[in-house]
């Protein structure tokens, strides 16, 4: 049961049934639901039970979920769950303070609100734009990627909605919209790509690379030469998994890739270090390739 909670936390608090069952057993998922640690957040979607608490507080406060709380309500992945439930109060509406919430006054046109069960939340498009404008780049990118991946909104819809934006931090918002990519498999991977982008290294998500033992799909790649992997603990918990991963990574290196592997803790708390590593390795690869082109590569010892 703990594995179910850990996996949901690692991917942002919610996941579709198919994604969950690739990592945990149906029996453990049922146990987590019966214990109250995990709840059904909609058809084909499971989430940590804090999502239910967010809905309860939204009802009590006569407000709407916004920011990361709205993202979770829509089933989107987030890098860090908010410590308090994030609520928005339409201008002109009074509400009493609710413990455990962060309340902000927002101009919320009816078009930006949707019913999510018994409560209201900002629409998916508005949620993505709010988070892109207000949160750090990696956080906003993870939410935007998730919205595209799940088909909750299209790039054109986000760009159109951004054209009507009247809030602050438009530059930060545009940065997320220019970098978002629905191919990212989860928030963990989006956070890793954000760290690379912040270091000036543009990586493509979910790339297939041919090797002597067949094609392998990697999390991030640049020109089939530099690969960055977001390694979750679930994939390395047994002897078979270890054997499979050793074969995979060795074949990628054999095919000419430089493979960098980053843990969940790296992505959550050490993104600046990730950027330093990726940019330094990319620089050395460029230097090595330049030397080879000039005929200045390694020479055998005399």
Steps between C-alpha positions, in 0.01 A plus 500: 500500500786737581631450146173636361526817709870542418438461129213752498714748694787454254283572194325802649218357711276343237518246218280311260413139578711358219806696606457389862458133419827496306677571830281358778269202534122525484483349849727769648301771322175363648660491847610864467147604403344306789743660745401848387854594391396501134167591343335481160531850355283429198450237233828316452689731739639454852646765731637541849226563756612863552309575181176423680601734781556776245148454367356509853680823579390654174138427587541642851669815377253585221800535273649317202811287476781669313873454438641158589185404692298549181764307305464206738122517478528471121731199535811688384845412629688748718859497621421614854160478662395828663542503877160669529192475282507783246167676463396803299211726597332691217515874553205630693433169676554474874619181663612403845855383561543124493794338682751334271429717198663777304234734365561753226263745336487455125301633210330177396270529197237227471682361195802423718304288747388140470314263729723227636271268687322698770739794490628749250856537378671719248480344153791292378621777270474763773670265747794442266538872435473591870767245592727599211486864610529451877716192557866424429565393141533128579171495692309681226650283227404176678137612522486622139660179369252294700200691365615438143590136563156422643323685219335740746589800283678563170802723434282727284246538779773599746653751260156648430421525872840659565413768245214608729716491813470807723723393789867544582810301405410461134867436416520202737174371359622525141817314591296203616272511194800499267661202676194281581487158339226239543742214432644530853398185687455655849579800719829343609625498141369853438699623799814341358443662160444836669837469674664435163319793336598735782863403430454578130486136386194417290405133537226313313269279709425132437747427221552155346867412451606200286755261651644159417228339714210703367354845557490649850285796601680749722354780709700785346752513219693743289592379152528135612826593673414643841232318703350596836289250692260566788556183703222407740558252780220274378702397196800375699351296782600147397762286331308473172456877485869553572599257223260664254625849579868406479439352155303805390753759613798306369335467159432874495865573577604243239284690249696818571284665766626673810239406759434712810270362770322716756295398802171640629693687772725660239202630303306618804781670691817529289393630160780759491754219538326303223539800272869527579558132427303496175654820365855391591455162332347660191793740480753216519314304234508800267873547567569132436306505173677817392840343569408190305396712202838676512686173534610585854339208678673249722816348353657169601790526744847492348 
